[in-house]
Short mmCIF file of C-alpha atoms and ligand atoms in Angstrom, two decimals:
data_model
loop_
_atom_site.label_atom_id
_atom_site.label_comp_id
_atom_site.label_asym_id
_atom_site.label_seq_id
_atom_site.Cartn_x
_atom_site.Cartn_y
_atom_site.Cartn_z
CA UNK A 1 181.51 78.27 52.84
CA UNK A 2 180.67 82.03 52.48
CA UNK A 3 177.97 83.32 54.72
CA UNK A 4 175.05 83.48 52.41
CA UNK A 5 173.66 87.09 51.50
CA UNK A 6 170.09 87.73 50.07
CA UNK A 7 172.14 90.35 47.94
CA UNK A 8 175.28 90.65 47.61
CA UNK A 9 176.33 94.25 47.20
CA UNK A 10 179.65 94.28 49.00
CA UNK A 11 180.79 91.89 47.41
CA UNK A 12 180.07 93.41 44.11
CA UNK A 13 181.51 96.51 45.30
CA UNK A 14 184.59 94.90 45.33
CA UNK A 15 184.86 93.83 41.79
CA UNK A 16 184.17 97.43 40.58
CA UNK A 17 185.80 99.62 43.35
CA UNK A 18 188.73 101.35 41.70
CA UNK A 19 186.01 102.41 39.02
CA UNK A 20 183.15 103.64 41.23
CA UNK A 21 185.71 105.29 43.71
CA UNK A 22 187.23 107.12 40.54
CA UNK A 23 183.68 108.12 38.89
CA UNK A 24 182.40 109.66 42.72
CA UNK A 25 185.83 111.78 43.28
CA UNK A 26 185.31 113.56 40.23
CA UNK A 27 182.30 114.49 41.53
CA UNK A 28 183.59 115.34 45.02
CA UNK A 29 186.69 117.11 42.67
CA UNK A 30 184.42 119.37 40.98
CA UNK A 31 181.20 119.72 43.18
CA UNK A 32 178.69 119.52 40.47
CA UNK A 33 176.30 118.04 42.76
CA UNK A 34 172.94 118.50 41.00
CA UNK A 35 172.42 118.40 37.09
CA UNK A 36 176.42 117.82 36.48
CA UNK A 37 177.87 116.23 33.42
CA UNK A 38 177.56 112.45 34.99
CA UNK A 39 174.07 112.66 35.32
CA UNK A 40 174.04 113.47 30.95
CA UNK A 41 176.27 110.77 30.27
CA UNK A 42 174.15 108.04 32.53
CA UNK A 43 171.44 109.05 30.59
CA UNK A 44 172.79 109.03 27.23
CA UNK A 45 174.34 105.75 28.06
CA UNK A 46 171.49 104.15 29.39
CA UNK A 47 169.34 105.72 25.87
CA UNK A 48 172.05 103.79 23.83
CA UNK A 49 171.87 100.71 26.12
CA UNK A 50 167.98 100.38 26.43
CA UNK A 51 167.29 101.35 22.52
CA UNK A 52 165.25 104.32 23.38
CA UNK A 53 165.22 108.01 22.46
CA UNK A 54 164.40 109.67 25.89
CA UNK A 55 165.56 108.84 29.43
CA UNK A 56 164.89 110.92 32.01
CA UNK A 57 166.49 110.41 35.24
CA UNK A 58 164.47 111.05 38.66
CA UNK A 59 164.72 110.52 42.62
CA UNK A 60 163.20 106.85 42.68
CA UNK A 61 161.01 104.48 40.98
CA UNK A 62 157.95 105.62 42.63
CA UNK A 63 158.28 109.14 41.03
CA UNK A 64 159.10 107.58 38.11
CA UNK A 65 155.75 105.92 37.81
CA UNK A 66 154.20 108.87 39.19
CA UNK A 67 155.80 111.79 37.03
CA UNK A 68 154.75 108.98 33.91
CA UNK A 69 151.28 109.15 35.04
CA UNK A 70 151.61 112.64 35.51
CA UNK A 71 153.06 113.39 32.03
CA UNK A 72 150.20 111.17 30.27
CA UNK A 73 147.93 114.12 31.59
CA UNK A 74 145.91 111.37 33.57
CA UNK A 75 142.93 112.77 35.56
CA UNK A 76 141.47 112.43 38.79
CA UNK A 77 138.89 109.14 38.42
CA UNK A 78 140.36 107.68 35.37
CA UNK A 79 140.63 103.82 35.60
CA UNK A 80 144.68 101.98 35.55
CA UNK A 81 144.34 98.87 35.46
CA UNK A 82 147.47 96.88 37.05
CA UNK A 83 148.31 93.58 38.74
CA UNK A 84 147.43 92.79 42.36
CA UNK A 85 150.70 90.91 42.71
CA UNK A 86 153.29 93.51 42.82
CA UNK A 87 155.16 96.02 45.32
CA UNK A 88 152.62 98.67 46.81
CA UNK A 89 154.53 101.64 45.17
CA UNK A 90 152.50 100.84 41.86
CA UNK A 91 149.32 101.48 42.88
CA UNK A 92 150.34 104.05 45.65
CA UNK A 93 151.36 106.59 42.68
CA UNK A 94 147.91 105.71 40.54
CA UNK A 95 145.72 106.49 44.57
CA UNK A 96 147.92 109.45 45.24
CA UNK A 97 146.76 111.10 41.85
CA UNK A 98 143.20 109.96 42.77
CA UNK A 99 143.24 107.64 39.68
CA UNK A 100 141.16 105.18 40.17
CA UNK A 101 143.48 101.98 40.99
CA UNK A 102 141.48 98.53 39.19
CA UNK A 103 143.93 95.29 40.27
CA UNK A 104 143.61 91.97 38.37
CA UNK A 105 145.00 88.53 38.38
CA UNK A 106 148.29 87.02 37.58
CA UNK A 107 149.58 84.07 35.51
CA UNK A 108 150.84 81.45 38.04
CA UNK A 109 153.77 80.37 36.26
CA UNK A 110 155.52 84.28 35.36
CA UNK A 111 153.77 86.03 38.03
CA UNK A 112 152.99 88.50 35.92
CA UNK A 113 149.28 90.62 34.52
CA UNK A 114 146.78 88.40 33.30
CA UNK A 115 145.93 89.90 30.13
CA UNK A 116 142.50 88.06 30.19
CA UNK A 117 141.77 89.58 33.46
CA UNK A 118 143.21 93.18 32.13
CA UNK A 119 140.78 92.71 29.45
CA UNK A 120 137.54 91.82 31.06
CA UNK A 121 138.01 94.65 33.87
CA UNK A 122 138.28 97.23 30.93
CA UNK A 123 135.36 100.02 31.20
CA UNK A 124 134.64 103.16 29.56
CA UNK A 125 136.84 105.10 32.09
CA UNK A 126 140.23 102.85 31.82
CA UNK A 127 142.80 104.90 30.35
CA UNK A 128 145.91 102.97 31.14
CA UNK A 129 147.39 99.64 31.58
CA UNK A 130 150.49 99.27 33.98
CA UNK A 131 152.20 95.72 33.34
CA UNK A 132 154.76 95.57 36.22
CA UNK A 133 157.51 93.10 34.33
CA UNK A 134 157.61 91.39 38.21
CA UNK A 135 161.41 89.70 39.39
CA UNK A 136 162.98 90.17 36.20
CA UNK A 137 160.80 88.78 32.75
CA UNK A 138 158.33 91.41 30.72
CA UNK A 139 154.90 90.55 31.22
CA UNK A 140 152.86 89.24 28.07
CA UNK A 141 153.76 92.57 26.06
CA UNK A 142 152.48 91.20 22.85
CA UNK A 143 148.87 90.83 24.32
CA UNK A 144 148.99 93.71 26.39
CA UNK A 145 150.20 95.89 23.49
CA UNK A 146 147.25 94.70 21.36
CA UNK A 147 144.54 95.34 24.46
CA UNK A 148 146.17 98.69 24.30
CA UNK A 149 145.70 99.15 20.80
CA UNK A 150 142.33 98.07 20.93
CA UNK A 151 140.96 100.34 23.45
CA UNK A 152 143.09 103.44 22.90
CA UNK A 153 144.89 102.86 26.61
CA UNK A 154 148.21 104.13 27.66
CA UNK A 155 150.89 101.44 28.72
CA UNK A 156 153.35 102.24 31.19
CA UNK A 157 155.77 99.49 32.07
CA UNK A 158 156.90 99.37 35.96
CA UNK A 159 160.68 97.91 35.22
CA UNK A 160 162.01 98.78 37.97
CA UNK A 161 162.68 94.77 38.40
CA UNK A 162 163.28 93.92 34.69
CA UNK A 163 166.13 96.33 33.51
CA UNK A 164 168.59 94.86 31.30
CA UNK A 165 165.61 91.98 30.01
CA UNK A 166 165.01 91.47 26.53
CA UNK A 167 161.48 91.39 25.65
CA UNK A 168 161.22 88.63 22.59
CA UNK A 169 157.92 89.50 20.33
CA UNK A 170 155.94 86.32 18.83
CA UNK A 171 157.47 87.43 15.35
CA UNK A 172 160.76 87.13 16.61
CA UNK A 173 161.65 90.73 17.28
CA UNK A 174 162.91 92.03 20.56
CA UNK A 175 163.26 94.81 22.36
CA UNK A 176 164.36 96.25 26.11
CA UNK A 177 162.36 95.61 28.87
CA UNK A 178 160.99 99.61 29.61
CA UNK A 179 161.01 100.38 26.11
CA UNK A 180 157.72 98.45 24.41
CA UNK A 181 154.70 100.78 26.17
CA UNK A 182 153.92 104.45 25.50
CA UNK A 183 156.58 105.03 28.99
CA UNK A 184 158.54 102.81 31.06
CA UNK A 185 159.65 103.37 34.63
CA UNK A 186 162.33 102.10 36.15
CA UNK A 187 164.39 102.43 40.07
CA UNK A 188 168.18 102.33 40.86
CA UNK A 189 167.47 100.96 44.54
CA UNK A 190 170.41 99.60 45.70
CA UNK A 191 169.31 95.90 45.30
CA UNK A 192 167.37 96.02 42.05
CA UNK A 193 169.58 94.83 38.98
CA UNK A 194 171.34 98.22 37.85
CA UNK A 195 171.25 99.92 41.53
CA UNK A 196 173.05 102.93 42.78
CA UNK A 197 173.79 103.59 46.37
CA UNK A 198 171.42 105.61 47.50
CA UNK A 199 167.98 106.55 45.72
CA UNK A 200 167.43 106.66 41.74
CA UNK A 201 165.06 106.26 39.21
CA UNK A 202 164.43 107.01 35.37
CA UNK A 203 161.77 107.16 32.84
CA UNK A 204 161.87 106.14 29.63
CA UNK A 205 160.08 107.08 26.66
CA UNK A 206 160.42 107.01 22.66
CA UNK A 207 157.64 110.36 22.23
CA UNK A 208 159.38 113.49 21.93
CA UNK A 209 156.65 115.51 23.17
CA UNK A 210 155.75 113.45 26.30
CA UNK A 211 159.35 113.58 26.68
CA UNK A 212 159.28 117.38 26.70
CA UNK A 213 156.72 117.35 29.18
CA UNK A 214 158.47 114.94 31.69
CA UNK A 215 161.24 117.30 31.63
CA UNK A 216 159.58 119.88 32.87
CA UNK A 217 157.51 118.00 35.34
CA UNK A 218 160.25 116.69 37.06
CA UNK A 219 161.53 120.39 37.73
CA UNK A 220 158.99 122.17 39.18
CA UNK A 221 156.92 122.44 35.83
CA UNK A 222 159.43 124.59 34.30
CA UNK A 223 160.46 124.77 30.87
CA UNK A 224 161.94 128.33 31.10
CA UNK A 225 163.59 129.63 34.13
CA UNK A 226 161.12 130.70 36.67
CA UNK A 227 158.24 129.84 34.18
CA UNK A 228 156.01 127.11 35.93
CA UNK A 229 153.33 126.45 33.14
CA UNK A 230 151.90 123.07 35.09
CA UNK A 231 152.23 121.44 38.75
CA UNK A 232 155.18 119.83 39.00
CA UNK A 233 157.51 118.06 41.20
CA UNK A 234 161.34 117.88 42.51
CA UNK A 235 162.51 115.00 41.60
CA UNK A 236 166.13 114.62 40.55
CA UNK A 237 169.09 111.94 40.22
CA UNK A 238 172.04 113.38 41.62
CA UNK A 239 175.61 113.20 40.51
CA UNK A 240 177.01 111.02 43.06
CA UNK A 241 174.48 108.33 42.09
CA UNK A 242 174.65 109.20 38.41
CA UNK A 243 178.25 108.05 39.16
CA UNK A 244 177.91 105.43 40.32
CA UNK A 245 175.09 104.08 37.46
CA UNK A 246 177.85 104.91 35.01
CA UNK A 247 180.17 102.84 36.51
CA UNK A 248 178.19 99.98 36.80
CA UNK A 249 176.08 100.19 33.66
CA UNK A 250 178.36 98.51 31.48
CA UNK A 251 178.88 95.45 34.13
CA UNK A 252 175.17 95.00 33.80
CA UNK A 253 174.66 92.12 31.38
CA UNK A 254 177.13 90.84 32.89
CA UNK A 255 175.29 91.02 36.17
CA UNK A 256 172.78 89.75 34.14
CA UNK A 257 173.83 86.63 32.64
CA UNK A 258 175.25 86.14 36.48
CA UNK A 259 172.10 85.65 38.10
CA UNK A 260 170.55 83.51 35.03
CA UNK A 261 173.42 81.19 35.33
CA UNK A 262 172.54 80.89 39.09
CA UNK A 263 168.92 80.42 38.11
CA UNK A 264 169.45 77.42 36.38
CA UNK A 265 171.58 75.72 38.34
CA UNK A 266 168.92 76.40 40.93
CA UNK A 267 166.33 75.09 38.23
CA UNK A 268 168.27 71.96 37.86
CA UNK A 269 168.68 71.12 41.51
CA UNK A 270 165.39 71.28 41.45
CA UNK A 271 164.18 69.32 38.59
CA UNK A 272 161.73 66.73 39.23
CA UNK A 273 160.48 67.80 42.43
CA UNK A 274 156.97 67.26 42.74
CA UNK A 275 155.97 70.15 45.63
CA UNK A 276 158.34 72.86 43.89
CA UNK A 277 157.54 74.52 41.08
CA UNK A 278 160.08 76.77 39.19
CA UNK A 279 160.08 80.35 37.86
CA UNK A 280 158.92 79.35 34.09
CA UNK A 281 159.70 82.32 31.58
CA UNK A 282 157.36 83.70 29.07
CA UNK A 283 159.15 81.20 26.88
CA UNK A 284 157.89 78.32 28.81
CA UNK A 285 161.71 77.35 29.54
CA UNK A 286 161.96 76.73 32.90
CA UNK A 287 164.67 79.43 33.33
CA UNK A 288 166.76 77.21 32.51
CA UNK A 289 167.76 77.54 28.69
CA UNK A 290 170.74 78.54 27.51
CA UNK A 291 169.97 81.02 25.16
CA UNK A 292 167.22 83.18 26.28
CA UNK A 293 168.08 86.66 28.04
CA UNK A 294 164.58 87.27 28.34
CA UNK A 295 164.34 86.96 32.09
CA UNK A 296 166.92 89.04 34.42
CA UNK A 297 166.17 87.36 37.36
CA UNK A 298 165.88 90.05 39.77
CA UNK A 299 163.94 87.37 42.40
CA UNK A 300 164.25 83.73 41.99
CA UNK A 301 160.80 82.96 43.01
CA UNK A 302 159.50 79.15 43.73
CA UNK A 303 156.41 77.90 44.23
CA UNK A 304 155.90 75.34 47.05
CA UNK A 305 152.82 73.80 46.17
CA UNK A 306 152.14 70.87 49.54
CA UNK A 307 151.31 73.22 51.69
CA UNK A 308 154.97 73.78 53.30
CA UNK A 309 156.28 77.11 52.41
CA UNK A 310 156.23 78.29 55.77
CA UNK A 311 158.00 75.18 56.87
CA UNK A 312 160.63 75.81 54.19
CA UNK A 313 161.42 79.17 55.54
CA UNK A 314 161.27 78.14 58.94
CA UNK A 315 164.20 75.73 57.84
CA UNK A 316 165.99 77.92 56.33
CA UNK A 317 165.92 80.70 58.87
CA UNK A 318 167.49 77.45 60.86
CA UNK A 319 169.96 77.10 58.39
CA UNK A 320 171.05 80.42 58.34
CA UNK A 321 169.58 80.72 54.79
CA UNK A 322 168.28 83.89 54.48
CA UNK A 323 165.19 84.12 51.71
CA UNK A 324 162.39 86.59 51.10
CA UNK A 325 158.35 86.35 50.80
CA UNK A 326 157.32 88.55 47.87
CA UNK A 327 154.69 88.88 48.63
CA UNK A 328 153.02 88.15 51.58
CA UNK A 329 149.28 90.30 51.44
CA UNK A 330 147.70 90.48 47.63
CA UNK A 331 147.66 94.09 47.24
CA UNK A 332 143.34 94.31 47.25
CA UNK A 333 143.67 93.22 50.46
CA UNK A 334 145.90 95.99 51.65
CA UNK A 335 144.15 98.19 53.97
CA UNK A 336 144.57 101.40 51.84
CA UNK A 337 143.78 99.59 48.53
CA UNK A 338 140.63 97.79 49.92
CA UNK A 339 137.33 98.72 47.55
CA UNK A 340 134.44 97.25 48.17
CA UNK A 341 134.20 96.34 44.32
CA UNK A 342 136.28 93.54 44.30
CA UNK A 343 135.39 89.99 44.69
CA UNK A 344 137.55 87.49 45.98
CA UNK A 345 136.74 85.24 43.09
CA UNK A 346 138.40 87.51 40.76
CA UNK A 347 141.92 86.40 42.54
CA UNK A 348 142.44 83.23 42.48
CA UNK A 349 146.07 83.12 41.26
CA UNK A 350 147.54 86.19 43.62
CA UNK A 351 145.63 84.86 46.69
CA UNK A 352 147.17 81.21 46.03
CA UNK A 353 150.68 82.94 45.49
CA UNK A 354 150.76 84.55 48.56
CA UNK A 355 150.84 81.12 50.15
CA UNK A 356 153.17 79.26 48.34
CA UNK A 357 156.04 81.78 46.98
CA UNK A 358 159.57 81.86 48.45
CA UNK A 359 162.56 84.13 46.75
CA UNK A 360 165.87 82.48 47.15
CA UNK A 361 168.91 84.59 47.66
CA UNK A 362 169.91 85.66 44.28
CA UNK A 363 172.95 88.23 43.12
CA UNK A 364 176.31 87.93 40.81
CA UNK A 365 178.11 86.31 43.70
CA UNK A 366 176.50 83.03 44.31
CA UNK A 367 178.96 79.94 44.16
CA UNK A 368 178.00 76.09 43.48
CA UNK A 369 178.64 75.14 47.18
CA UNK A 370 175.95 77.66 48.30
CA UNK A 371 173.77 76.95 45.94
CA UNK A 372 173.94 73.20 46.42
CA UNK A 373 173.84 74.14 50.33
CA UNK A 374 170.04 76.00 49.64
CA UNK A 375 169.02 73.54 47.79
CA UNK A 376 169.46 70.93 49.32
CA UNK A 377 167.70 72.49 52.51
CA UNK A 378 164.58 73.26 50.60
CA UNK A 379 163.92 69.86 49.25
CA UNK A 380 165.02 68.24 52.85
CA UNK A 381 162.11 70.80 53.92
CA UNK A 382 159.75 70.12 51.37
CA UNK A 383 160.24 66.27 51.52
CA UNK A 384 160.23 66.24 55.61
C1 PLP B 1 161.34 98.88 43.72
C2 PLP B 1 160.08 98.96 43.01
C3 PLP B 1 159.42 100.19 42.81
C4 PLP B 1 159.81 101.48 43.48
O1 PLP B 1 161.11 101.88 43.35
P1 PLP B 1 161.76 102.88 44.43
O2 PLP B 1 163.00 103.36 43.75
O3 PLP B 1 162.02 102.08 45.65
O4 PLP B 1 160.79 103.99 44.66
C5 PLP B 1 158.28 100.20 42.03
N1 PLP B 1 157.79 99.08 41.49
C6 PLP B 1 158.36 97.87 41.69
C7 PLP B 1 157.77 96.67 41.05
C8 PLP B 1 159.52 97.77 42.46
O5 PLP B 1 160.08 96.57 42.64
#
């Protein structure tokens, strides 16, 4: 059997090579290392792919979210309300801008923003919801959209783990994951879905003036040479990487439909296993339909619900297995996102999540024997 990788992005390198090798020697060819003609193609591909009229490429997903924020002309003590399950860099970007970070709750079964909890923490001062679409499915856009609606708040989607997702609407419609809010944010870290090899990150937006604005935010707050009309920042995708997302874009739903074929047969080992719950999609399907695209499975996330996820991973560090724990610490619980006005009570989901989750190793690569082999070492663990 293969050695086992948490992400496989050798071995993906070698299915593309000849094309990424070709797309970075141009570059190398003609030196146009900033701003070159790769970095406008990515991002009129990646409009065309995604649906949407504006992407605007940037340094990483952080900035991304950031610059978003930034563009929305947000202001210091202004409420964002976003979930306390997620990667820091979410609410780092709303403290650095001395918004006022409010978390909530997640649903246990998607992981993702509770939109009863977004609504009940709602005050006169929130002015924007962030819904982080968390290891690959949009959260619960139709409610969030309405809250949003409701009480004149921003959305800005964190998809830095759901690029490539469709988001299905209850009347049937869909759209791209990134491309349902007022701005979506997205990252090209190596290991996320569409990565580059290095740092990378885009924002997305249908508004033609907030697009204008991001533009010049992103470069120093200039819209004319030497004219800075507005604080901005440096924040660029360069060539090389710009590349290398060309190259790889169109292998993407391919990549996609990779990692949901791995899901399910994960799902299906799985199946009937009282102690393990499975990543459900907004669907209810178990991630393990045929015909849904709705979740990209960036993580492959269980729940291990007797008490024994630490004597899973123990097992599988045995095993050679490697896994990951996202996450460990519920983010109001982080030193530099403590405030004294939350109340345990209020997370019940996130702090129950923290002790039960365990991310299997998931990429395009994964064959039936090494599935079968993780498998079958969780439910020995579980069942032991
Ligand atoms: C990766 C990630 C980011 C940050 O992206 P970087 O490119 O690493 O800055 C933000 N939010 C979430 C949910 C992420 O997973």
């Amino acid at each position: 059997m293969k050695k086992i990788q948490m992400v496989d992005l050798i071995g993906q390198y070698q299915g593309i090579k000849d094309e990424v090798n070709e797309s970075i020697n141009q570059i190398l060819d003609s030196a146009a290392f900033i701003n070159g003609p790769k970095v406008h193609e990515f991002q009129a591909a990646l409009e065309a792919y995604l649906g949407v009229k504006h992407v605007i490429p940037c340094a990483n997903g952080t900035d991304a979210l950031q610059i978003a924020m930034m563009g929305l002309g947000l202001k210091p003590g202004d409420e964002v309300i976003t979930a306390d399950f997620t990667f820091a860099a979410t609410v780092e970007v709303i403290g650095l801008l001395q918004l006022t970070p409010v978390l909530v709750d997640v649903d246990p079964y998607t992981f993702n923003i509770d939109p009863i909890a977004i609504e009940k923490a709602i005050t006169p001062k929130t002015k924007a919801i962030v819904p982080v679409h968390l290891f690959g499915q949009c959260a619960d856009m139709d409610a969030i959209m309405e809250i949003a609606e409701k009480h004149n708040l921003y959305v800005i989607e964190d998809n830095a783990q759901a690029i490539g997702a469709d988001h299905q609407f209850r009347d049937g419609s869909k759209k791209k994951a990134g491309n349902i809010g007022h701005v979506g944010a997205t990252s090209f870290f190596p290991s996320k879905n569409l990565g580059c090899y290095g740092d990378g990150g885009a924002i997305f937006t249908n508004d033609d003036d907030l697009a204008h604005i991001i533009r010049g935010i992103v470069n120093h707050g200039m819209y004319e040479r030497y004219h800075h009309d507005v604080i901005g920042v440096n924040s660029r995708l360069d060539s090389i990487q710009a590349a290398v997302l060309n190259a790889k874009l169109p292998h993407l739903d391919t990549y996609c439909s990779q990692r949901r074929e791995a899901a399910r047969k994960y799902s299906r080992a799985f199946a009937g296993q009282e102690h393990i719950v499975v990543p459900k999609t907004v669907r209810g399907c178990e991630g393990i339909c045929d015909t849904c695209d709705c979740h990209v499975f960036h993580q492959y996330t269980l729940r291990i619900t007797n008490g024994k996820r630490d004597k899973v991973a123990e097992h599988l560090k045995q095993k050679g297995i490697p896994f990951g724990i996202y996450y460990p610490i519920p983010l109001h619980r982080q030193k530099a996102y403590e405030d004294t006005r939350y109340n345990e009570a209020d997370f019940p989901v996130t702090n129950l999540l923290v002790t039960e989750v365990i991310s299997l190793p998931m990429h395009t690569e994964l064959d039936d024997e090494q599935i079968s082999f993780i498998t079958s070492a969780i439910i020995e663990a579980v069942n032991g």
